[in-house]
mmCIF file of C-alpha atoms and ligand atoms in Angstrom:
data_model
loop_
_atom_site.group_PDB
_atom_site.id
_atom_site.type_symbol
_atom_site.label_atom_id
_atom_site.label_comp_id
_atom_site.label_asym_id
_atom_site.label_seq_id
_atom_site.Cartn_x
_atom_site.Cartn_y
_atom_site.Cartn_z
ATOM 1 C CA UNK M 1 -79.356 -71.213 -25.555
ATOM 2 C CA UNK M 2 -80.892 -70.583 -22.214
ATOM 3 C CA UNK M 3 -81.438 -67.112 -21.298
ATOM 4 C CA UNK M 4 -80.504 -66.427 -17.019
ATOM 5 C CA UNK M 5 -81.680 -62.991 -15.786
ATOM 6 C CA UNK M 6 -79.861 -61.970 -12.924
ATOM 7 C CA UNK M 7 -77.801 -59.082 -11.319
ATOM 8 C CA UNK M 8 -74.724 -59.250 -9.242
ATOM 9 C CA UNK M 9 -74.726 -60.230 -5.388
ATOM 10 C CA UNK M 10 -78.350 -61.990 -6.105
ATOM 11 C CA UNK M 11 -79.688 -65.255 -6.003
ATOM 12 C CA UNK M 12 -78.762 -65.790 -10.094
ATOM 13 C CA UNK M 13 -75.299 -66.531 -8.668
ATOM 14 C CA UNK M 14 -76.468 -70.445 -7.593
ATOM 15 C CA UNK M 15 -77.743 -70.487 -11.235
ATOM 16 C CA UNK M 16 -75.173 -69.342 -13.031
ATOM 17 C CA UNK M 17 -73.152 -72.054 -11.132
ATOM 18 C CA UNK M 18 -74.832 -74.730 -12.011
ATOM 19 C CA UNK M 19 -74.731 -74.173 -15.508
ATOM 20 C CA UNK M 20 -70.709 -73.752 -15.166
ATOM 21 C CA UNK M 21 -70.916 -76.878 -13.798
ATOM 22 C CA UNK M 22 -72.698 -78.281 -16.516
ATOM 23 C CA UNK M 23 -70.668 -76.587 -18.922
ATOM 24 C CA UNK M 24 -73.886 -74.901 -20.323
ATOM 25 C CA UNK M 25 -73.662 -71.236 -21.795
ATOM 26 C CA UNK M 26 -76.416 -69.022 -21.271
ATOM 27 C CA UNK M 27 -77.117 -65.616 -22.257
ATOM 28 C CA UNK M 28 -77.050 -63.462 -19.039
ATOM 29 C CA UNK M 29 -79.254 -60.496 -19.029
ATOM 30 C CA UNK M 30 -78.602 -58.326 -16.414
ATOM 31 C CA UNK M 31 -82.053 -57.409 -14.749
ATOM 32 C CA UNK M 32 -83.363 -56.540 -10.937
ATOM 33 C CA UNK M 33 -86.114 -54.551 -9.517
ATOM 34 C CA UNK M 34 -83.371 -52.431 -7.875
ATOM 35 C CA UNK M 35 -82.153 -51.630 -11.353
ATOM 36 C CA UNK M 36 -84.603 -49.508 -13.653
ATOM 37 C CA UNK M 37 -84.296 -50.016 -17.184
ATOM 38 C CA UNK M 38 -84.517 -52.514 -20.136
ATOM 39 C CA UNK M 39 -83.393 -55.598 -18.511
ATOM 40 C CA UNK M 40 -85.909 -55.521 -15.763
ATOM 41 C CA UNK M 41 -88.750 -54.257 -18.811
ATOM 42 C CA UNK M 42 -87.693 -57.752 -20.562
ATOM 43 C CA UNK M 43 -87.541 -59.295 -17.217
ATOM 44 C CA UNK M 44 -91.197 -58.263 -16.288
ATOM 45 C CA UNK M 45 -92.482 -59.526 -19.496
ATOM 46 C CA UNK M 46 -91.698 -63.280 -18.118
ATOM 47 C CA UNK M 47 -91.711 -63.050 -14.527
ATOM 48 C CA UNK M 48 -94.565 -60.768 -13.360
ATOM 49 C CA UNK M 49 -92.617 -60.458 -9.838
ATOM 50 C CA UNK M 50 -89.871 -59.024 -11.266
ATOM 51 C CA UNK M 51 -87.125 -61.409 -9.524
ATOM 52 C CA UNK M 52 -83.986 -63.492 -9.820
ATOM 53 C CA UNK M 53 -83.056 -65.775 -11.091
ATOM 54 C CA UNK M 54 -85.536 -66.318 -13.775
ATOM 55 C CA UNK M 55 -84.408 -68.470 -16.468
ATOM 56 C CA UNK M 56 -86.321 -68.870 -19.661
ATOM 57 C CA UNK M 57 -85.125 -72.664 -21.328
ATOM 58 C CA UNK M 58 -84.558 -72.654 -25.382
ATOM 59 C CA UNK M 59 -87.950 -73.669 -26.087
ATOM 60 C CA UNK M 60 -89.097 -70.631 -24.274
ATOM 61 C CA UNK M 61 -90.429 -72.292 -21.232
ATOM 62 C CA UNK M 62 -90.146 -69.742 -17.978
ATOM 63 C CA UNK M 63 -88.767 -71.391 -14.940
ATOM 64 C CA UNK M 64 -88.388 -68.814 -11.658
ATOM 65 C CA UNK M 65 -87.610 -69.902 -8.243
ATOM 66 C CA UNK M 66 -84.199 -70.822 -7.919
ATOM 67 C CA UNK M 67 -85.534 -74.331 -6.080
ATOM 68 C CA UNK M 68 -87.067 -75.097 -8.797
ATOM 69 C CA UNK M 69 -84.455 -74.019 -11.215
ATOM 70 C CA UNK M 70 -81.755 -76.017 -9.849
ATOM 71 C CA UNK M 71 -84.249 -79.204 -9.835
ATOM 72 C CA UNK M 72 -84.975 -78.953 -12.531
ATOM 73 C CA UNK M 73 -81.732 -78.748 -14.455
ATOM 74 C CA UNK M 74 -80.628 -81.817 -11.803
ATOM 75 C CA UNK M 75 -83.448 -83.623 -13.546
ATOM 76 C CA UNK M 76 -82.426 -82.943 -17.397
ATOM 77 C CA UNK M 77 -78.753 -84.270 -16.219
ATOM 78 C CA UNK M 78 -78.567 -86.879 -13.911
ATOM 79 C CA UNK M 79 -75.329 -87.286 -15.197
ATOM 80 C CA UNK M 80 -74.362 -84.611 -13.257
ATOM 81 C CA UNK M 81 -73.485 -83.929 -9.716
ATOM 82 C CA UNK M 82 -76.055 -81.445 -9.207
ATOM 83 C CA UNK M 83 -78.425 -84.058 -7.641
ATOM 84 C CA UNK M 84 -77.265 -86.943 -6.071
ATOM 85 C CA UNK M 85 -77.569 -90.450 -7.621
ATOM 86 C CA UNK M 86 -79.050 -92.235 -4.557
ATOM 87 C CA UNK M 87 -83.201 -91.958 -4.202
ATOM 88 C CA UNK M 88 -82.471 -91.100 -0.298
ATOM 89 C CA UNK M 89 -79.848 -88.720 -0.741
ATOM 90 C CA UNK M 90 -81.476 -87.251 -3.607
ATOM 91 C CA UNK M 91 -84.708 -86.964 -1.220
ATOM 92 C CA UNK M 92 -82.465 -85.192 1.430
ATOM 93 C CA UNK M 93 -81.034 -82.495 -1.527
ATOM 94 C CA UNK M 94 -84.301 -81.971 -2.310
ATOM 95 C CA UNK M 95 -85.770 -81.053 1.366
ATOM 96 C CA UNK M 96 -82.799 -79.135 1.893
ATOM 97 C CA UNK M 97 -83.193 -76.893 -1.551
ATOM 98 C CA UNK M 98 -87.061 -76.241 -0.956
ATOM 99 C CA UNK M 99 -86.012 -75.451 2.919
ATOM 100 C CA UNK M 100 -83.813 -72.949 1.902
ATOM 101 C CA UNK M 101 -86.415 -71.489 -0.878
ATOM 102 C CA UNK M 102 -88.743 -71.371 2.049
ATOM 103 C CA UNK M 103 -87.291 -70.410 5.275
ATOM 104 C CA UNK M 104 -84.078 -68.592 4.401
ATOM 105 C CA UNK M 105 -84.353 -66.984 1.069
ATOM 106 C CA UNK M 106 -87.990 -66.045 2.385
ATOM 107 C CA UNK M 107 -86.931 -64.331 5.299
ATOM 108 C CA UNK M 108 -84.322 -62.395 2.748
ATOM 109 C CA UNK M 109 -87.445 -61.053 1.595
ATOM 110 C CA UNK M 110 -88.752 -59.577 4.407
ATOM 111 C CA UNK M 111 -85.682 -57.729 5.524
ATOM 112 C CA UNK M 112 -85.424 -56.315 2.268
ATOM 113 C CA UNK M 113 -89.099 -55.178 1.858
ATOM 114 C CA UNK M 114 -90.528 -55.204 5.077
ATOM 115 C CA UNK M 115 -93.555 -52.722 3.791
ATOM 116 C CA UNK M 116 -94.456 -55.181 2.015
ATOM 117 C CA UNK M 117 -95.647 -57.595 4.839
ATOM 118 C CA UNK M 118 -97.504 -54.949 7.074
ATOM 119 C CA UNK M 119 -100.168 -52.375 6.183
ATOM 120 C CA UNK M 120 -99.261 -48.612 6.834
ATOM 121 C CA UNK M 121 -96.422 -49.874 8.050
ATOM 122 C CA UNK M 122 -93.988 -46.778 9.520
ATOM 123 C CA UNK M 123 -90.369 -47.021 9.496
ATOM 124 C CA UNK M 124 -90.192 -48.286 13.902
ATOM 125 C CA UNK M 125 -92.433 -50.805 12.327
ATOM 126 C CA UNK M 126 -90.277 -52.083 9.070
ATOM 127 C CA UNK M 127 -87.295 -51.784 11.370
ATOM 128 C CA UNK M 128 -89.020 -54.829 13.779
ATOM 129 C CA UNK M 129 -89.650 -56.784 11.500
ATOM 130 C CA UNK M 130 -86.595 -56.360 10.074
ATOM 131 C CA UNK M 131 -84.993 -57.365 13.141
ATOM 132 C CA UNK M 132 -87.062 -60.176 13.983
ATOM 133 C CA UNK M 133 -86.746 -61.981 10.281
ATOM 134 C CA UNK M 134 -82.716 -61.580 10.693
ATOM 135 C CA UNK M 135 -83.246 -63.183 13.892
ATOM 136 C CA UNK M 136 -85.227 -65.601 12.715
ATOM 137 C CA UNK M 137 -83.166 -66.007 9.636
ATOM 138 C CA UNK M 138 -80.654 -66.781 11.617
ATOM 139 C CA UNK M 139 -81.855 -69.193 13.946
ATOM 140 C CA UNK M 140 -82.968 -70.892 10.600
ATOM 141 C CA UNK M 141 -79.390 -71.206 9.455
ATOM 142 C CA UNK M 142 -78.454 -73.122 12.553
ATOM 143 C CA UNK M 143 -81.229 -75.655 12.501
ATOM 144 C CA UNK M 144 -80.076 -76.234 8.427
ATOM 145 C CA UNK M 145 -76.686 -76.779 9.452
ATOM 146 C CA UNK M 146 -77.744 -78.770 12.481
ATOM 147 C CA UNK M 147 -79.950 -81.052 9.544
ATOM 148 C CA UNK M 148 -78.028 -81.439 6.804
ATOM 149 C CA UNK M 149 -74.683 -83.074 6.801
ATOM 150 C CA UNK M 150 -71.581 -82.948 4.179
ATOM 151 C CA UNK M 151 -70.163 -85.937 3.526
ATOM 152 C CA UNK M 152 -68.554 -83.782 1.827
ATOM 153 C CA UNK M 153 -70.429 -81.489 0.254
ATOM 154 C CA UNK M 154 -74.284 -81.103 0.787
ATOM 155 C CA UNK M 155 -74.950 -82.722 -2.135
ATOM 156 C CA UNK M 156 -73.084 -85.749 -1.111
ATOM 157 C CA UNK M 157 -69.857 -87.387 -3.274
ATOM 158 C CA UNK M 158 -70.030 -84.022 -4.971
ATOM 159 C CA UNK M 159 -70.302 -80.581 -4.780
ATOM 160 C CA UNK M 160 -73.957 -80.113 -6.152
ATOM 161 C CA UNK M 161 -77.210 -77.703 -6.498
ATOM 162 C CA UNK M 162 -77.365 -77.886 -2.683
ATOM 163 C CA UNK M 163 -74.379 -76.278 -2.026
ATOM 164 C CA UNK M 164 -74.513 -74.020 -4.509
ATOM 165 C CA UNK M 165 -78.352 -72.307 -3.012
ATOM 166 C CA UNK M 166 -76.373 -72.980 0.412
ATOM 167 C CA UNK M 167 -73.334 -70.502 -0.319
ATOM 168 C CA UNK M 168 -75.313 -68.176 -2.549
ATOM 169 C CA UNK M 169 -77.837 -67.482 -0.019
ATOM 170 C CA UNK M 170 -76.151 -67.434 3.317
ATOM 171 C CA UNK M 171 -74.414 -64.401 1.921
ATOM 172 C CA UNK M 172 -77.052 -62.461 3.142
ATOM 173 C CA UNK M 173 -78.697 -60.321 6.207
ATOM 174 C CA UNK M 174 -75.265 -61.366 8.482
ATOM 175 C CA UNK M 175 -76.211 -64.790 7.775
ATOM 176 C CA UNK M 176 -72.313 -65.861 7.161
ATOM 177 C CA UNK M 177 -70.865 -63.733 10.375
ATOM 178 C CA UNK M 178 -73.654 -65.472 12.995
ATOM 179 C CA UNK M 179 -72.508 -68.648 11.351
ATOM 180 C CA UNK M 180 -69.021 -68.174 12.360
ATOM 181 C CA UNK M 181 -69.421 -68.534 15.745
ATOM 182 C CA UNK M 182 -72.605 -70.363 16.196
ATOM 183 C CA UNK M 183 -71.936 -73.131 13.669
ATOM 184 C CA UNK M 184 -68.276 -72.856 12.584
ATOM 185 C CA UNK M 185 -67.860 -76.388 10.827
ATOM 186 C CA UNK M 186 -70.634 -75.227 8.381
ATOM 187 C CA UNK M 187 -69.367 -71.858 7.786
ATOM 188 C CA UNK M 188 -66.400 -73.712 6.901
ATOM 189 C CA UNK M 189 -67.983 -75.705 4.282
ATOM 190 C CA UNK M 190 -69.468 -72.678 2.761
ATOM 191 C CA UNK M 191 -66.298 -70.918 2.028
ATOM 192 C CA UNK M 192 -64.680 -74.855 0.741
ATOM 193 C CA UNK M 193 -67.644 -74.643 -1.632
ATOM 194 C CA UNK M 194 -67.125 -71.346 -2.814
ATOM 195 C CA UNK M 195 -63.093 -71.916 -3.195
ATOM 196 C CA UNK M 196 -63.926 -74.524 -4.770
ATOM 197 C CA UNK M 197 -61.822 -74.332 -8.402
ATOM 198 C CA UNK M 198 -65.051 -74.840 -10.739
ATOM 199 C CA UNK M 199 -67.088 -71.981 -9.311
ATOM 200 C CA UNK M 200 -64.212 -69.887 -7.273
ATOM 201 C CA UNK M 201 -64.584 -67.322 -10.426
ATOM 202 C CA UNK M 202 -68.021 -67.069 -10.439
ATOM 203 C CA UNK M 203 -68.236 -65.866 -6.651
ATOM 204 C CA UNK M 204 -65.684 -63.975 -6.936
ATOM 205 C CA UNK M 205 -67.147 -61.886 -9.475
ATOM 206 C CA UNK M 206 -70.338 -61.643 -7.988
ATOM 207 C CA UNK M 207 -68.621 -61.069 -4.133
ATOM 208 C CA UNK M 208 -65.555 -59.660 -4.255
ATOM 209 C CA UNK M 209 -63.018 -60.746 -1.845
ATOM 210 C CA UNK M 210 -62.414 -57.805 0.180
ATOM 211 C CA UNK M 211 -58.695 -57.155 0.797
HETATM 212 N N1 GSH F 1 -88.646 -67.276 -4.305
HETATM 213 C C1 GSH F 1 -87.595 -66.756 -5.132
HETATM 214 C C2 GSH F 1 -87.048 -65.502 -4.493
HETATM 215 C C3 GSH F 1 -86.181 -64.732 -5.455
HETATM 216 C C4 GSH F 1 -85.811 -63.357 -4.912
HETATM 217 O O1 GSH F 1 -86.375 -62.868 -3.935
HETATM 218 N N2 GSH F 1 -84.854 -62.755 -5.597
HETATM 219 C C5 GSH F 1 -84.431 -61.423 -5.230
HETATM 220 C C6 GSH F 1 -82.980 -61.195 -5.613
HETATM 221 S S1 GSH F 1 -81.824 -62.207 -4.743
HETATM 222 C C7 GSH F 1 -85.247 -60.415 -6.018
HETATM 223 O O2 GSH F 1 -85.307 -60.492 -7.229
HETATM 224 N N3 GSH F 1 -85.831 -59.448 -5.312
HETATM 225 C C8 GSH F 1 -86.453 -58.328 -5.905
HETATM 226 C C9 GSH F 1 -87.879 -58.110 -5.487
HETATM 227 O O3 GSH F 1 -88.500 -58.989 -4.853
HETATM 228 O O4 GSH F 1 -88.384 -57.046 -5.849
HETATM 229 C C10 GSH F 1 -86.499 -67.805 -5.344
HETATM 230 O O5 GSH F 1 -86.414 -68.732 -4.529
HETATM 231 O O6 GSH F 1 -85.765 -67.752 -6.340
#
């Protein structure tokens, strides 16, 4: 069995949907560098950095970055949806899953742990470059949904690894509410993917709907 580590709210969430939708079980170890303790010991033991999702296949191979990931387990089962069928669209899925890794879920990192990007950085400092990667995180958003169309889904025919990264990582940094008004078709889509019956569970459980 494969073994996801992951916490809830992170970026394990597009993981752990893809393996519903493969109807794959994995062991789930919950582990985060925001969360001292034995999970994040084991965690550190395969994934130096200490992030999510890292999943570790059963022949002990260590895959991290959830681009990769999600790839990856569109390769092993092109039976699937998670990848589509068709060379070009499959091209497109992959640009869009790497731009994501890239741009967006980059940026996440730098409003997170801006002292990590600037030496002797003092708090005025973290707090501008906190602004200016939301902004920019933002503006990155647009330009995705401006690039990638859903006919339906991301992914295609199917709902598929690219909208699961999609709705996992817009989450984030306001992301969702700057969508609303900026791009509102595509905000649109993310909630349809999320509703969607074979991974409406799984988000729920790792957002709660607030009432
Ligand atoms: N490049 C990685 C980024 C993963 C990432 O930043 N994960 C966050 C959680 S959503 C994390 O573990 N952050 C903790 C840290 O960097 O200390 C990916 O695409 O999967």
């Amino acid at each position: 069995m494969v073994v996801l580590y992951g916490s809830r709210g992170s970026g394990s969430a597009a993981i752990e949907a893809a393996l519903a939708l493969l109807g794959q079980p994995a062991r789930i170890v919950e582990a985060a560098t925001w969360v001292p303790g034995p999970g994040l010991d084991e965690l550190r033991t395969v994934n130096p950095l200490g992030q999510i999702p890292t999943l570790v296949l059963a022949d002990g191979t260590v895959l991290t970055e959830s681009a990769a990931i999600l790839l990856h387990l569109g390769l092993m089962h092109p039976e699937s949806a998670l990848l589509p069928a068709d060379a070009s669209a499959r091209a497109q899925a992959m640009r869009g899953l790497v731009y994501i890794a890239a741009n967006c879920y980059a940026a996440i990192g730098l409003i997170d742990y801006p002292e990590r990007w600037c030496e002797d950085a003092d708090e005025p400092t973290n707090k501008r470059i906190q602004a200016g990667s939301r902004h920019r995180l933002h503006a990155l958003w647009d330009i995705f949904a401006d690039t990638f169309p859903a006919p339906p889904w991301l992914s295609g025919r199917d709902l598929g690894a690219l909208d699961l990264l999609a709705a996992v990582v817009s989450q984030w940094s306001g992301a969702r509410a700057h969508l609303a008004t900026s791009r509102p078709a595509f905000r649109a889509l993310l909630t349809r993917i999320e509703d969607d019956p074979r991974v409406a569970a799984m988000f729920a459980r790792h957002w709660p709907p607030v009432a």
